[in-house]
Coordinates of N, CA and C in Angstrom, one line a residue:
X135 N -16.4 18.9 27.4 CA -16.2 18.2 26.1 C -14.8 17.8 25.9
X136 N -14.5 16.6 25.5 CA -13.2 16.1 25.3 C -12.5 16.9 24.2
X137 N -11.2 17.2 24.3 CA -10.5 17.9 23.3 C -10.3 17.1 22.1
X138 N -10.4 17.7 20.9 CA -10.2 17.0 19.7 C -8.7 16.8 19.4
X139 N -8.4 15.6 18.9 CA -7.0 15.3 18.5 C -7.0 15.1 17.0
X140 N -5.8 15.5 16.4 CA -5.7 15.4 15.0 C -4.5 14.4 14.7
X141 N -4.7 13.5 13.8 CA -3.7 12.5 13.4 C -3.5 12.5 11.9
X142 N -2.3 12.1 11.5 CA -2.0 11.9 10.1 C -1.1 10.7 9.9
X143 N -0.9 10.2 8.7 CA 0.0 9.1 8.5 C 0.8 9.3 7.3
X144 N 1.9 8.6 7.2 CA 2.6 8.5 5.9 C 3.2 7.1 5.8
X145 N 3.6 6.8 4.6 CA 4.1 5.4 4.3 C 5.6 5.4 4.6
X146 N 6.0 4.5 5.5 CA 7.4 4.3 5.9 C 7.8 2.9 5.6
X147 N 8.5 2.7 4.4 CA 8.9 1.4 4.0 C 7.6 0.6 3.6
X148 N 7.4 -0.5 4.3 CA 6.2 -1.3 4.1 C 5.1 -1.1 5.2
X149 N 5.3 -0.1 6.0 CA 4.5 0.2 7.1 C 3.8 1.6 7.0
X150 N 2.8 1.8 7.8 CA 2.2 3.1 8.0 C 2.7 3.7 9.3
X151 N 3.2 4.9 9.2 CA 3.7 5.6 10.4 C 2.6 6.6 10.8
X152 N 2.2 6.6 12.0 CA 1.2 7.5 12.6 C 1.8 8.6 13.4
X153 N 1.3 9.8 13.1 CA 1.8 11.0 13.8 C 0.6 11.8 14.4
X154 N 0.8 12.5 15.4 CA -0.3 13.3 16.1 C 0.1 14.8 16.1
X155 N -0.9 15.6 16.0 CA -0.6 17.1 16.1 C -0.4 17.4 17.5
X156 N 0.7 18.1 17.8 CA 1.1 18.5 19.2 C 0.7 20.0 19.3
X157 N -0.5 20.2 19.9 CA -1.0 21.6 20.0 C -0.1 22.5 20.8
X158 N 0.7 22.0 21.7 CA 1.5 22.8 22.6 C 2.6 23.5 21.8
X159 N 2.9 23.0 20.6 CA 4.0 23.6 19.7 C 3.4 24.6 18.7
X160 N 2.1 24.6 18.6 CA 1.4 25.6 17.7 C 0.6 26.5 18.6
X161 N -0.4 27.1 18.0 CA -1.3 28.0 18.8 C -2.3 27.2 19.6
X162 N -2.5 25.9 19.2 CA -3.4 25.0 19.9 C -4.9 25.4 19.8
X163 N -5.2 26.4 19.0 CA -6.6 26.8 18.9 C -7.1 26.9 17.4
X164 N -6.3 27.4 16.6 CA -6.8 27.7 15.2 C -6.6 26.5 14.3
X165 N -7.7 25.7 14.1 CA -7.6 24.5 13.3 C -8.4 24.8 12.0
X166 N -8.8 26.0 11.8 CA -9.6 26.4 10.6 C -8.7 27.0 9.5
X167 N -9.0 26.7 8.3 CA -8.2 27.3 7.2 C -7.0 26.4 6.8
X168 N -5.9 27.0 6.5 CA -4.7 26.3 6.1 C -3.8 25.9 7.3
X169 N -4.1 26.3 8.5 CA -3.2 26.1 9.6 C -2.9 24.6 9.9
X170 N -4.0 23.8 9.9 CA -3.8 22.4 10.2 C -3.1 21.7 9.1
X171 N -3.0 22.2 7.9 CA -2.3 21.6 6.8 C -0.9 22.0 6.7
X172 N -0.4 22.9 7.5 CA 0.9 23.5 7.5 C 1.8 22.6 8.3
X173 N 2.3 21.5 7.6 CA 3.1 20.5 8.4 C 4.5 20.5 7.9
X174 N 4.9 21.5 7.2 CA 6.3 21.6 6.8 C 7.2 21.9 7.9
X175 N 8.6 21.8 7.7 CA 9.5 22.1 8.8 C 9.4 23.5 9.3
X176 N 9.0 24.5 8.5 CA 8.9 25.8 8.9 C 7.5 26.2 9.4
X177 N 6.6 25.3 9.4 CA 5.2 25.6 9.8 C 5.1 25.8 11.3
X178 N 4.0 26.5 11.7 CA 3.7 26.8 13.1 C 3.3 25.5 13.8
X179 N 2.7 24.6 13.1 CA 2.2 23.4 13.8 C 3.2 22.2 13.7
X180 N 3.2 21.4 14.7 CA 4.2 20.3 14.7 C 3.5 18.9 14.7
X181 N 4.0 18.0 14.0 CA 3.5 16.6 14.0 C 4.5 15.7 14.5
X182 N 4.2 14.9 15.5 CA 5.1 14.1 16.2 C 4.6 12.7 16.4
X183 N 5.4 11.8 16.9 CA 4.9 10.5 17.4 C 3.8 10.7 18.4
X184 N 2.7 9.9 18.4 CA 1.6 10.2 19.2 C 2.0 10.6 20.7
X185 N 1.4 11.7 21.1 CA 1.8 12.2 22.4 C 0.8 11.9 23.5
X186 N -0.3 11.2 23.1 CA -1.4 10.9 24.1 C -1.8 9.4 24.0
X187 N -2.1 8.8 25.1 CA -2.6 7.5 25.1 C -4.1 7.4 24.6
X188 N -4.4 6.4 23.7 CA -5.7 6.2 23.3 C -6.2 4.9 23.9
X189 N -6.9 5.0 25.0 CA -7.2 3.7 25.7 C -8.3 3.0 25.1
X190 N -9.2 3.6 24.2 CA -10.3 2.9 23.6 C -10.0 2.5 22.2
X191 N -8.7 2.6 21.8 CA -8.4 2.2 20.4 C -8.5 3.3 19.4
X192 N -7.9 3.0 18.2 CA -7.9 4.0 17.1 C -8.1 3.2 15.9
X193 N -9.1 3.6 15.1 CA -9.4 2.9 13.9 C -8.8 3.6 12.7
X194 N -8.1 2.9 11.8 CA -7.5 3.5 10.6 C -8.1 2.8 9.4
X195 N -8.6 3.6 8.4 CA -9.0 3.1 7.2 C -7.9 3.3 6.1
X196 N -7.5 2.3 5.5 CA -6.4 2.4 4.5 C -6.6 1.5 3.4
X197 N -6.6 2.0 2.2 CA -6.8 1.2 1.0 C -5.5 1.2 0.2
X198 N -5.1 0.0 -0.2 CA -3.8 -0.2 -0.9 C -4.0 -1.1 -2.1
X199 N -3.5 -0.6 -3.2 CA -3.6 -1.4 -4.5 C -2.2 -1.9 -4.8
X200 N -1.9 -3.1 -4.6 CA -0.5 -3.6 -4.7 C 0.0 -3.5 -6.2
X201 N 1.3 -3.2 -6.3 CA 1.9 -3.1 -7.6 C 2.7 -4.4 -8.0
X202 N 2.8 -5.3 -7.0 CA 3.6 -6.5 -7.2 C 3.1 -7.6 -6.3
X203 N 3.5 -8.9 -6.7 CA 3.2 -10.0 -5.8 C 4.5 -10.9 -5.8
X204 N 4.8 -11.4 -4.6 CA 5.9 -12.3 -4.4 C 5.3 -13.7 -4.8
X205 N 5.8 -14.3 -5.9 CA 5.2 -15.6 -6.3 C 5.6 -16.7 -5.4
X206 N 6.9 -16.7 -4.9 CA 7.4 -17.8 -4.1 C 8.4 -17.2 -3.1
X207 N 8.0 -17.3 -1.8 CA 8.9 -16.7 -0.8 C 10.1 -17.5 -0.5
X208 N 10.2 -18.7 -1.1 CA 11.4 -19.5 -1.0 C 12.5 -19.1 -1.9
X209 N 12.1 -18.4 -3.0 CA 13.1 -17.8 -3.9 C 13.6 -16.5 -3.4
X210 N 14.7 -16.6 -2.7 CA 15.2 -15.4 -2.0 C 16.7 -15.5 -1.9
X211 N 17.3 -14.4 -1.6 CA 18.8 -14.3 -1.3 C 19.0 -13.7 0.1
X212 N 19.8 -14.3 0.9 CA 20.2 -13.7 2.2 C 21.7 -13.4 2.2
X213 N 22.3 -13.3 1.0 CA 23.7 -13.1 0.8 C 24.1 -11.6 0.7
X214 N 23.1 -10.7 0.8 CA 23.4 -9.2 0.7 C 23.8 -8.8 2.1
X215 N 25.0 -8.1 2.1 CA 25.6 -7.7 3.4 C 25.7 -6.2 3.5
X216 N 25.2 -5.4 2.5 CA 25.2 -4.0 2.6 C 24.8 -3.3 1.3
X217 N 25.0 -2.0 1.3 CA 24.7 -1.3 0.1 C 25.7 -0.1 -0.1
X218 N 25.8 0.3 -1.3 CA 26.7 1.4 -1.7 C 26.1 2.2 -2.9
X219 N 26.8 3.1 -3.4 CA 26.3 3.9 -4.5 C 27.1 3.6 -5.8
X220 N 26.4 3.6 -6.9 CA 27.1 3.3 -8.2 C 26.5 4.3 -9.2
X221 N 27.2 5.3 -9.6 CA 26.8 6.3 -10.6 C 25.4 6.8 -10.3
X222 N 25.2 7.1 -9.0 CA 23.9 7.7 -8.6 C 22.8 6.6 -8.4
X223 N 23.1 5.4 -8.5 CA 22.1 4.3 -8.3 C 22.5 3.5 -7.1
X224 N 21.5 2.8 -6.5 CA 21.7 2.0 -5.3 C 22.3 0.6 -5.7
X225 N 23.4 0.2 -5.0 CA 24.0 -1.0 -5.3 C 24.1 -1.9 -4.0
X226 N 23.4 -3.0 -4.1 CA 23.4 -4.0 -3.0 C 24.6 -4.8 -3.2
X227 N 25.4 -5.0 -2.1 CA 26.7 -5.7 -2.2 C 26.6 -7.0 -1.4
X228 N 27.4 -8.0 -1.8 CA 27.4 -9.3 -1.1 C 28.3 -10.2 -1.8
X229 N 28.1 -11.5 -1.7 CA 28.9 -12.5 -2.4 C 28.0 -13.7 -2.7
X230 N 28.3 -14.3 -3.8 CA 27.5 -15.5 -4.3 C 26.1 -15.1 -4.7
X231 N 25.9 -13.9 -5.2 CA 24.6 -13.4 -5.6 C 24.3 -14.0 -7.0
X232 N 23.0 -14.3 -7.2 CA 22.5 -14.9 -8.4 C 22.7 -13.9 -9.6
X233 N 23.1 -14.4 -10.8 CA 23.2 -13.7 -12.0 C 22.1 -14.1 -13.0
X234 N 21.1 -14.8 -12.5 CA 20.0 -15.3 -13.4 C 19.3 -14.1 -14.1
X235 N 19.3 -14.1 -15.4 CA 18.7 -13.0 -16.2 C 17.2 -12.9 -16.0
X236 N 16.6 -14.0 -15.4 CA 15.2 -14.0 -15.2 C 14.8 -13.0 -14.1
X237 N 15.8 -12.6 -13.3 CA 15.5 -11.7 -12.1 C 15.4 -10.3 -12.7
X238 N 14.2 -9.8 -12.8 CA 14.0 -8.4 -13.3 C 13.7 -7.4 -12.1
X239 N 13.1 -8.0 -11.1 CA 12.8 -7.1 -9.9 C 13.1 -7.9 -8.6
X240 N 13.4 -7.2 -7.6 CA 13.6 -7.8 -6.3 C 12.7 -7.0 -5.2
X241 N 12.4 -7.7 -4.2 CA 11.7 -7.0 -3.0 C 12.6 -7.2 -1.8
X242 N 13.0 -6.1 -1.2 CA 13.9 -6.1 -0.1 C 13.1 -6.1 1.2
X243 N 13.5 -6.9 2.2 CA 12.9 -7.0 3.5 C 14.0 -6.9 4.6
X244 N 13.7 -6.3 5.7 CA 14.6 -6.2 6.8 C 15.6 -5.1 6.7
X245 N 15.4 -4.1 5.8 CA 16.3 -3.0 5.7 C 15.7 -1.8 6.5
X246 N 16.6 -1.0 7.0 CA 16.2 0.2 7.7 C 15.7 1.3 6.7
X247 N 16.1 1.2 5.5 CA 15.7 2.3 4.5 C 15.1 1.8 3.2
X248 N 15.4 0.5 2.8 CA 15.2 0.2 1.4 C 14.1 -1.0 1.2
X249 N 13.3 -1.2 2.2 CA 12.2 -2.2 2.1 C 11.3 -1.9 0.9
X250 N 10.9 -2.9 0.1 CA 10.0 -2.7 -1.0 C 10.6 -3.1 -2.3
X251 N 9.9 -2.7 -3.4 CA 10.2 -3.2 -4.7 C 11.4 -2.3 -5.3
X252 N 12.3 -3.0 -6.1 CA 13.4 -2.4 -6.8 C 13.5 -3.1 -8.1
X253 N 13.7 -2.3 -9.2 CA 14.0 -2.8 -10.5 C 15.4 -3.0 -10.7
X254 N 15.8 -4.2 -11.3 CA 17.2 -4.6 -11.5 C 17.8 -3.8 -12.7
X255 N 19.0 -3.3 -12.4 CA 19.8 -2.7 -13.5 C 20.9 -3.6 -14.0
X256 N 21.7 -4.1 -13.0 CA 22.8 -5.0 -13.3 C 22.9 -6.1 -12.3
X257 N 23.1 -7.3 -12.8 CA 23.3 -8.5 -11.9 C 24.8 -8.9 -11.9
X258 N 25.4 -9.1 -10.8 CA 26.8 -9.5 -10.6 C 26.8 -10.4 -9.4
X259 N 27.8 -11.3 -9.4 CA 27.9 -12.3 -8.3 C 28.2 -11.5 -7.0
X260 N 28.8 -10.3 -7.1 CA 29.2 -9.6 -5.9 C 28.4 -8.4 -5.6
X261 N 27.4 -8.0 -6.5 CA 26.6 -6.9 -6.3 C 25.4 -6.9 -7.3
X262 N 24.3 -6.3 -6.8 CA 23.2 -6.0 -7.7 C 22.9 -4.5 -7.7
X263 N 22.9 -3.9 -8.9 CA 22.6 -2.5 -9.0 C 21.1 -2.4 -9.4
X264 N 20.4 -1.6 -8.7 CA 19.0 -1.4 -9.0 C 18.7 0.1 -9.5
X265 N 17.5 0.3 -10.1 CA 17.2 1.6 -10.6 C 16.9 2.7 -9.6
X266 N 16.9 2.3 -8.3 CA 16.6 3.2 -7.2 C 17.7 4.2 -7.1
X267 N 17.4 5.5 -7.0 CA 18.4 6.5 -6.8 C 19.1 6.5 -5.4
X268 N 20.4 6.7 -5.4 CA 21.1 6.7 -4.1 C 22.4 7.4 -4.3
X269 N 22.7 8.3 -3.4 CA 24.0 9.0 -3.4 C 24.5 9.2 -2.0
X270 N 25.2 8.2 -1.5 CA 25.6 8.3 -0.1 C 26.7 7.3 0.2
X271 N 27.0 7.1 1.5 CA 28.1 6.3 2.0 C 27.8 4.8 1.9
X272 N 28.9 4.1 2.1 CA 28.8 2.6 2.2 C 28.1 2.2 3.5
X273 N 27.1 1.4 3.5 CA 26.4 0.9 4.7 C 26.4 -0.6 4.8
X274 N 26.8 -1.1 6.0 CA 26.7 -2.5 6.2 C 25.4 -2.9 6.8
X275 N 24.7 -3.8 6.1 CA 23.3 -4.2 6.5 C 23.0 -5.5 5.9
X276 N 22.5 -6.5 6.7 CA 22.1 -7.8 6.1 C 20.6 -7.8 5.9
X277 N 20.2 -8.1 4.7 CA 18.8 -8.0 4.3 C 18.4 -9.3 3.6
X278 N 17.1 -9.4 3.4 CA 16.6 -10.5 2.5 C 16.0 -9.9 1.2
X279 N 16.4 -10.5 0.1 CA 15.9 -10.1 -1.2 C 15.1 -11.2 -1.9
X280 N 13.8 -11.0 -2.0 CA 12.9 -11.9 -2.8 C 13.1 -11.7 -4.3
X281 N 13.2 -12.8 -5.0 CA 13.6 -12.6 -6.4 C 12.5 -13.1 -7.4
X282 N 11.5 -13.8 -7.0 CA 10.5 -14.3 -7.9 C 9.3 -13.3 -7.7
X283 N 9.3 -12.3 -8.5 CA 8.3 -11.2 -8.3 C 7.5 -11.0 -9.6
X284 N 6.2 -10.9 -9.4 CA 5.3 -10.5 -10.5 C 4.9 -9.1 -10.3
X285 N 5.2 -8.2 -11.3 CA 5.0 -6.8 -11.2 C 3.9 -6.4 -12.2
X286 N 2.9 -5.6 -11.7 CA 1.9 -5.0 -12.6 C 2.6 -3.8 -13.4
X287 N 2.7 -4.0 -14.7 CA 3.4 -3.0 -15.5 C 2.5 -2.4 -16.6
X288 N 1.6 -3.2 -17.2 CA 0.7 -2.7 -18.3 C -0.6 -3.4 -18.3
X289 N -1.4 -3.1 -19.3 CA -2.8 -3.7 -19.3 C -2.8 -5.2 -19.6
X290 N -1.7 -5.7 -20.0 CA -1.6 -7.1 -20.3 C -1.3 -8.0 -19.1
X291 N -1.0 -7.4 -18.0 CA -0.7 -8.1 -16.8 C -2.0 -8.8 -16.2
X292 N -1.8 -9.8 -15.5 CA -2.9 -10.5 -14.8 C -3.1 -9.9 -13.4
X293 N -4.3 -9.4 -13.1 CA -4.6 -8.8 -11.8 C -4.9 -9.9 -10.8
X294 N -4.2 -9.9 -9.7 CA -4.3 -10.9 -8.7 C -5.6 -10.7 -7.9
X295 N -6.7 -11.2 -8.4 CA -8.0 -11.0 -7.7 C -8.6 -12.4 -7.4
X296 N -9.2 -12.5 -6.2 CA -10.0 -13.7 -5.9 C -11.1 -13.9 -7.0
X297 N -11.4 -15.2 -7.2 CA -12.4 -15.5 -8.3 C -13.7 -14.7 -8.0
X298 N -14.1 -14.6 -6.7 CA -15.4 -14.0 -6.4 C -15.3 -12.5 -6.7
X299 N -14.2 -11.8 -6.5 CA -14.1 -10.4 -6.8 C -13.9 -10.2 -8.3
X300 N -13.5 -11.2 -9.0 CA -13.4 -11.1 -10.5 C -14.8 -10.9 -11.1
X301 N -15.8 -11.5 -10.5 CA -17.2 -11.3 -10.9 C -17.6 -9.8 -10.7
X302 N -17.2 -9.2 -9.6 CA -17.5 -7.8 -9.4 C -16.8 -6.9 -10.4
X303 N -15.6 -7.3 -10.8 CA -14.9 -6.5 -11.8 C -15.7 -6.5 -13.2
X304 N -16.2 -7.7 -13.5 CA -17.0 -7.8 -14.7 C -18.2 -6.9 -14.7
X305 N -18.9 -6.8 -13.6 CA -20.1 -5.9 -13.4 C -19.6 -4.5 -13.5
X306 N -18.5 -4.1 -13.0 CA -18.0 -2.8 -13.1 C -17.7 -2.4 -14.5
X307 N -17.1 -3.2 -15.3 CA -16.8 -2.9 -16.7 C -18.1 -2.8 -17.5
X308 N -19.0 -3.7 -17.2 CA -20.3 -3.6 -17.9 C -21.0 -2.3 -17.6
X309 N -20.9 -1.9 -16.3 CA -21.5 -0.6 -16.0 C -20.9 0.6 -16.7
X310 N -19.6 0.6 -16.9 CA -19.0 1.7 -17.6 C -19.3 1.6 -19.1
X311 N -19.4 0.4 -19.7 CA -19.8 0.3 -21.1 C -21.2 0.8 -21.3
X312 N -22.1 0.4 -20.4 CA -23.5 0.9 -20.5 C -23.6 2.4 -20.4
X313 N -22.7 3.0 -19.5 CA -22.7 4.4 -19.4 C -22.3 5.1 -20.7
X314 N -21.3 4.5 -21.3 CA -20.8 5.1 -22.6 C -21.8 5.0 -23.7
X315 N -22.7 4.0 -23.6 CA -23.8 3.8 -24.6 C -25.0 4.6 -24.2
X316 N -25.0 5.3 -23.1 CA -26.2 6.0 -22.6 C -27.3 5.2 -22.0
X317 N -27.0 3.9 -21.7 CA -28.0 3.0 -21.1 C -28.0 3.2 -19.6
X318 N -28.7 4.2 -19.1 CA -28.6 4.6 -17.7 C -29.1 3.5 -16.8
X319 N -30.2 2.9 -17.1 CA -30.8 1.8 -16.3 C -29.9 0.6 -16.2
X320 N -29.3 0.2 -17.3 CA -28.4 -0.9 -17.3 C -27.1 -0.6 -16.5
X321 N -26.7 0.7 -16.6 CA -25.5 1.1 -15.9 C -25.8 1.0 -14.4
X322 N -26.9 1.5 -13.9 CA -27.3 1.5 -12.5 C -27.4 0.0 -12.0
X323 N -28.0 -0.9 -12.8 CA -28.1 -2.3 -12.4 C -26.7 -2.9 -12.2
X324 N -25.8 -2.8 -13.2 CA -24.5 -3.4 -13.1 C -23.7 -2.8 -11.9
X325 N -23.9 -1.5 -11.7 CA -23.2 -0.9 -10.5 C -23.7 -1.4 -9.2
X326 N -25.0 -1.6 -9.1 CA -25.6 -2.2 -7.9 C -25.0 -3.6 -7.6
X327 N -24.9 -4.4 -8.7 CA -24.4 -5.7 -8.5 C -22.9 -5.7 -8.1
X328 N -22.2 -4.7 -8.7 CA -20.8 -4.5 -8.3 C -20.7 -4.2 -6.9
X329 N -21.5 -3.3 -6.4 CA -21.4 -2.9 -5.0 C -21.9 -4.0 -4.1
X330 N -22.9 -4.8 -4.5 CA -23.4 -5.9 -3.7 C -22.3 -7.0 -3.5
X331 N -21.6 -7.3 -4.5 CA -20.5 -8.3 -4.4 C -19.4 -7.8 -3.5
X332 N -19.0 -6.5 -3.7 CA -18.0 -6.0 -2.8 C -18.4 -6.0 -1.3
X333 N -19.6 -5.6 -1.0 CA -20.1 -5.6 0.3 C -20.1 -7.0 0.9
X334 N -20.5 -8.0 0.1 CA -20.6 -9.3 0.6 C -19.2 -9.9 0.9
X335 N -18.3 -9.5 0.0 CA -16.9 -10.0 0.2 C -16.3 -9.4 1.5
X336 N -16.5 -8.1 1.7 CA -16.0 -7.4 2.9 C -16.7 -8.0 4.1
X337 N -17.9 -8.3 4.0 CA -18.7 -8.8 5.2 C -18.1 -10.2 5.6
X338 N -17.7 -11.0 4.6 CA -17.2 -12.3 4.8 C -15.9 -12.3 5.6
X339 N -15.2 -11.2 5.7 CA -13.9 -11.1 6.4 C -14.1 -10.7 7.8
X340 N -15.3 -10.3 8.2 CA -15.6 -9.9 9.6 C -15.7 -11.1 10.5
X341 N -15.1 -11.1 11.7 CA -15.1 -12.2 12.6 C -15.9 -11.8 13.8
X342 N -16.3 -12.8 14.6 CA -17.1 -12.6 15.8 C -18.6 -12.7 15.5
X343 N -19.4 -12.6 16.6 CA -20.8 -12.6 16.5 C -21.4 -11.4 15.7
X344 N -22.5 -11.6 15.0 CA -23.2 -10.6 14.4 C -24.4 -10.1 15.3
X345 N -24.6 -8.8 15.3 CA -25.6 -8.3 16.2 C -26.7 -7.6 15.4
X346 N -27.9 -7.9 15.6 CA -29.0 -7.3 14.9 C -29.5 -6.1 15.8
X347 N -29.5 -4.9 15.3 CA -29.9 -3.7 16.0 C -31.4 -3.4 15.7
X348 N -32.2 -3.4 16.8 CA -33.7 -3.1 16.6 C -33.9 -1.8 15.8
X349 N -34.8 -1.9 14.8 CA -35.1 -0.6 14.1 C -34.1 -0.3 13.0
X350 N -33.0 -1.2 12.9 CA -32.1 -0.9 11.8 C -32.4 -1.8 10.6
X351 N -31.7 -1.7 9.5 CA -32.0 -2.4 8.3 C -30.8 -3.4 8.0
X352 N -30.1 -3.7 8.9 CA -28.9 -4.6 8.6 C -28.4 -5.2 9.9
X353 N -27.3 -5.9 9.7 CA -26.6 -6.6 10.8 C -25.3 -6.0 11.0
X354 N -24.9 -5.8 12.3 CA -23.6 -5.3 12.6 C -22.7 -6.3 13.3

């Protein structure tokens, strides 16, 4: 029987970093209990970059709920040339930076460390200070900063959903309202409709030929 392999992932900037359990650095046997979860620096088990080739592929399921949307990728600055520290906050430095008060958030791309969303603290033609914590040395690095950002911050924000999925959201809300009123049959009906629309939407993103399996109740 083939040996079992254990994988984990963590978020690294805007990417997922995949690590594999290296059994040669632990006992290689005891995967029961808390042993497999002991991934701290003092733990007996070690997690490293994948140590074995997976010739048949590896499937990862990952769900992500975005907190922001870049409205226009053309609204950006490439004038940032590095970063520094300012009273414990991260300060992006450069020249000719925008001081437009409409810029409340930026999204950094192309950085070794700071990719992602940052809230603006101070705008200056020679630097932007953001609310991100930083206490370190001056670093020279050219990055791109997108400035036209829509951030989900409260219940009054507009959720960026396709029109088709908006219908699913309506069914979900109706299901919860029916549950609060004790209308169990109505709740079940709306939840079925919610699931049906989600499944249909996911199925529409599948490419390639569909195959009917004899004796099954669906198409793969």
